[in-house]
PDB file of C-alpha atoms in Angstrom:
ATOM      1  CA  UNK L  78      73.082  99.558 157.980  1.00 42.00           C
ATOM      2  CA  UNK L  79      75.426  97.632 160.295  1.00 45.00           C
ATOM      3  CA  UNK L  80      77.939  94.952 159.085  1.00 46.00           C
ATOM      4  CA  UNK L  81      78.659  96.693 155.675  1.00 47.00           C
ATOM      5  CA  UNK L  82      76.232  94.346 153.771  1.00 43.00           C
ATOM      6  CA  UNK L  83      74.571  95.585 150.609  1.00 42.00           C
ATOM      7  CA  UNK L  84      71.718  97.819 150.797  1.00 43.00           C
ATOM      8  CA  UNK L  85      68.448  95.715 150.131  1.00 41.00           C
ATOM      9  CA  UNK L  86      66.031  98.441 151.126  1.00 44.00           C
ATOM     10  CA  UNK L  87      64.597  98.730 147.700  1.00 44.00           C
ATOM     11  CA  UNK L  88      63.921  95.011 147.356  1.00 38.00           C
ATOM     12  CA  UNK L  89      60.769  94.877 149.459  1.00 41.00           C
ATOM     13  CA  UNK L  90      60.411  93.438 152.899  1.00 39.00           C
ATOM     14  CA  UNK L  91      63.065  90.848 152.361  1.00 36.00           C
ATOM     15  CA  UNK L  92      65.197  89.689 149.444  1.00 37.00           C
ATOM     16  CA  UNK L  93      62.924  86.673 149.039  1.00 40.00           C
ATOM     17  CA  UNK L  94      59.947  88.667 148.806  1.00 39.00           C
ATOM     18  CA  UNK L  95      61.262  90.676 145.981  1.00 38.00           C
ATOM     19  CA  UNK L  96      62.190  87.641 144.067  1.00 40.00           C
ATOM     20  CA  UNK L  97      58.983  86.112 144.861  1.00 44.00           C
ATOM     21  CA  UNK L  98      57.425  89.201 143.313  1.00 42.00           C
ATOM     22  CA  UNK L  99      59.541  89.151 140.138  1.00 41.00           C
ATOM     23  CA  UNK L 100      58.797  85.377 139.730  1.00 44.00           C
ATOM     24  CA  UNK L 101      55.153  85.544 140.452  1.00 47.00           C
ATOM     25  CA  UNK L 102      54.585  88.240 137.857  1.00 45.00           C
ATOM     26  CA  UNK L 103      53.521  91.134 140.177  1.00 47.00           C
ATOM     27  CA  UNK L 104      53.293  93.993 137.659  1.00 46.00           C
ATOM     28  CA  UNK L 105      53.674  96.661 140.455  1.00 50.00           C
ATOM     29  CA  UNK L 106      57.390  95.608 140.848  1.00 48.00           C
ATOM     30  CA  UNK L 107      59.788  98.120 139.923  1.00 51.00           C
ATOM     31  CA  UNK L 108      62.255  95.472 138.444  1.00 51.00           C
ATOM     32  CA  UNK L 109      63.191  95.838 135.011  1.00 55.00           C
ATOM     33  CA  UNK L 110      62.775  91.968 134.538  1.00 54.00           C
ATOM     34  CA  UNK L 111      59.776  90.940 132.892  1.00 58.00           C
ATOM     35  CA  UNK L 112      57.008  89.011 134.651  1.00 59.00           C
ATOM     36  CA  UNK L 113      57.417  85.206 134.272  1.00 58.00           C
ATOM     37  CA  UNK L 114      54.725  82.908 133.701  1.00 60.00           C
ATOM     38  CA  UNK L 115      55.443  80.150 136.216  1.00 57.00           C
ATOM     39  CA  UNK L 116      53.935  77.510 133.941  1.00 56.00           C
ATOM     40  CA  UNK L 117      56.514  78.383 131.493  1.00 58.00           C
ATOM     41  CA  UNK L 118      59.156  77.362 134.141  1.00 62.00           C
ATOM     42  CA  UNK L 119      57.298  74.042 134.981  1.00 68.00           C
ATOM     43  CA  UNK L 120      55.141  73.066 131.884  1.00 78.00           C
ATOM     44  CA  UNK L 121      53.001  70.178 132.794  1.00 83.00           C
ATOM     45  CA  UNK L 122      51.151  68.097 130.291  1.00 85.00           C
ATOM     46  CA  UNK L 123      47.626  67.234 130.830  1.00 88.00           C
ATOM     47  CA  UNK L 124      48.588  63.704 131.957  1.00 89.00           C
ATOM     48  CA  UNK L 125      51.188  64.959 134.415  1.00 88.00           C
ATOM     49  CA  UNK L 126      48.614  67.429 135.920  1.00 89.00           C
ATOM     50  CA  UNK L 127      46.012  64.670 136.269  1.00 91.00           C
ATOM     51  CA  UNK L 128      48.548  62.474 137.925  1.00 90.00           C
ATOM     52  CA  UNK L 129      49.515  65.187 140.488  1.00 91.00           C
ATOM     53  CA  UNK L 130      45.890  65.978 141.203  1.00 92.00           C
ATOM     54  CA  UNK L 131      45.215  62.289 141.732  1.00 93.00           C
ATOM     55  CA  UNK L 132      48.303  61.592 143.781  1.00 91.00           C
ATOM     56  CA  UNK L 133      47.630  64.784 146.116  1.00 93.00           C
ATOM     57  CA  UNK L 134      43.879  63.814 146.324  1.00 93.00           C
ATOM     58  CA  UNK L 135      42.972  67.539 145.451  1.00 94.00           C
ATOM     59  CA  UNK L 136      39.167  68.213 145.512  1.00 93.00           C
ATOM     60  CA  UNK L 137      37.710  69.895 142.632  1.00 94.00           C
ATOM     61  CA  UNK L 138      37.904  73.264 144.330  1.00 94.00           C
ATOM     62  CA  UNK L 139      41.527  72.852 145.492  1.00 94.00           C
ATOM     63  CA  UNK L 140      42.386  71.577 141.990  1.00 94.00           C
ATOM     64  CA  UNK L 141      40.913  75.114 140.608  1.00 94.00           C
ATOM     65  CA  UNK L 142      42.977  76.806 143.230  1.00 95.00           C
ATOM     66  CA  UNK L 143      46.292  75.276 142.625  1.00 93.00           C
ATOM     67  CA  UNK L 144      45.943  75.654 138.878  1.00 90.00           C
ATOM     68  CA  UNK L 145      45.545  79.236 139.473  1.00 91.00           C
ATOM     69  CA  UNK L 146      48.386  79.489 141.670  1.00 92.00           C
ATOM     70  CA  UNK L 147      50.491  77.589 138.985  1.00 88.00           C
ATOM     71  CA  UNK L 148      49.547  80.621 136.661  1.00 85.00           C
ATOM     72  CA  UNK L 149      50.786  83.144 139.179  1.00 86.00           C
ATOM     73  CA  UNK L 150      47.548  84.201 140.679  1.00 90.00           C
ATOM     74  CA  UNK L 151      47.273  85.882 144.000  1.00 92.00           C
ATOM     75  CA  UNK L 152      44.435  85.382 146.443  1.00 94.00           C
ATOM     76  CA  UNK L 153      42.401  88.338 145.436  1.00 94.00           C
ATOM     77  CA  UNK L 154      42.476  87.176 141.776  1.00 93.00           C
ATOM     78  CA  UNK L 155      41.688  83.611 142.595  1.00 95.00           C
ATOM     79  CA  UNK L 156      38.722  84.684 144.833  1.00 96.00           C
ATOM     80  CA  UNK L 157      37.488  86.927 141.873  1.00 96.00           C
ATOM     81  CA  UNK L 158      37.993  83.985 139.176  1.00 94.00           C
ATOM     82  CA  UNK L 159      36.160  81.537 141.498  1.00 96.00           C
ATOM     83  CA  UNK L 160      33.446  83.906 142.891  1.00 96.00           C
ATOM     84  CA  UNK L 161      34.766  83.276 146.438  1.00 96.00           C
ATOM     85  CA  UNK L 162      36.024  85.599 149.412  1.00 97.00           C
ATOM     86  CA  UNK L 163      39.686  85.988 149.817  1.00 96.00           C
ATOM     87  CA  UNK L 164      39.180  84.720 153.170  1.00 97.00           C
ATOM     88  CA  UNK L 165      37.692  81.329 151.705  1.00 96.00           C
ATOM     89  CA  UNK L 166      40.560  81.160 149.459  1.00 96.00           C
ATOM     90  CA  UNK L 167      42.979  81.540 152.425  1.00 96.00           C
ATOM     91  CA  UNK L 168      41.031  78.817 154.514  1.00 96.00           C
ATOM     92  CA  UNK L 169      41.368  76.408 151.529  1.00 94.00           C
ATOM     93  CA  UNK L 170      44.985  76.937 151.042  1.00 95.00           C
ATOM     94  CA  UNK L 171      45.657  76.717 154.863  1.00 96.00           C
ATOM     95  CA  UNK L 172      43.835  73.349 154.952  1.00 95.00           C
ATOM     96  CA  UNK L 173      45.530  72.092 151.913  1.00 95.00           C
ATOM     97  CA  UNK L 174      48.956  73.245 153.100  1.00 95.00           C
ATOM     98  CA  UNK L 175      48.397  71.465 156.359  1.00 95.00           C
ATOM     99  CA  UNK L 176      46.998  68.196 154.825  1.00 93.00           C
ATOM    100  CA  UNK L 177      49.941  67.795 152.295  1.00 92.00           C
ATOM    101  CA  UNK L 178      52.548  69.211 154.456  1.00 92.00           C
ATOM    102  CA  UNK L 179      53.696  72.264 152.812  1.00 93.00           C
ATOM    103  CA  UNK L 180      54.375  75.671 154.263  1.00 94.00           C
ATOM    104  CA  UNK L 181      53.680  78.127 151.335  1.00 93.00           C
ATOM    105  CA  UNK L 182      52.704  78.463 147.723  1.00 93.00           C
ATOM    106  CA  UNK L 183      56.607  77.831 146.631  1.00 90.00           C
ATOM    107  CA  UNK L 184      56.583  74.425 148.468  1.00 91.00           C
ATOM    108  CA  UNK L 185      53.026  73.658 146.982  1.00 93.00           C
ATOM    109  CA  UNK L 186      54.187  74.386 143.345  1.00 89.00           C
ATOM    110  CA  UNK L 187      57.480  72.404 143.919  1.00 89.00           C
ATOM    111  CA  UNK L 188      55.428  69.431 145.207  1.00 91.00           C
ATOM    112  CA  UNK L 189      52.931  69.614 142.519  1.00 91.00           C
ATOM    113  CA  UNK L 190      55.680  69.359 139.838  1.00 88.00           C
ATOM    114  CA  UNK L 191      57.461  66.744 141.773  1.00 88.00           C
ATOM    115  CA  UNK L 192      54.430  64.536 141.861  1.00 89.00           C
ATOM    116  CA  UNK L 193      53.523  65.222 138.312  1.00 88.00           C
ATOM    117  CA  UNK L 194      57.186  64.360 136.901  1.00 84.00           C
ATOM    118  CA  UNK L 195      57.261  61.275 138.928  1.00 80.00           C
ATOM    119  CA  UNK L 196      54.952  59.621 136.866  1.00 53.00           C
ATOM    120  CA  UNK L 197      56.314  57.231 134.220  1.00 47.00           C
ATOM    121  CA  UNK L 198      55.635  58.493 130.782  1.00 47.00           C
ATOM    122  CA  UNK L 199      52.841  56.592 128.842  1.00 48.00           C
ATOM    123  CA  UNK L 200      53.979  54.444 125.950  1.00 46.00           C
ATOM    124  CA  UNK L 201      53.304  55.858 122.459  1.00 46.00           C
ATOM    125  CA  UNK L 202      52.164  53.063 120.172  1.00 46.00           C
TER     126      UNK L 202
END
């Protein structure tokens, strides 16, 4: 173990992957924490969602994929939902990540939420 740090061997390949697994609701996790619906952490109104889609210039297919990511879906689940191959989903994501300047799904979710929340609320009459 080396420098006397805690034993993290049961947490997956890295502590970050463990916490990502718990947050993204992987039911195979051995954690006692219940899966979390990411949309419960970052609830977006329809107006906020539409603002983010427009601000990020998402294509219709990218919009569907991002929405599924916000619901905690993995590539295989997204592919099945949209009748695509996993490779096609990964290609869409790689191109999207490159175009909007994010490195991974976490940054994507944070950017979508930030774009959505920067919109001024509509006036209620």
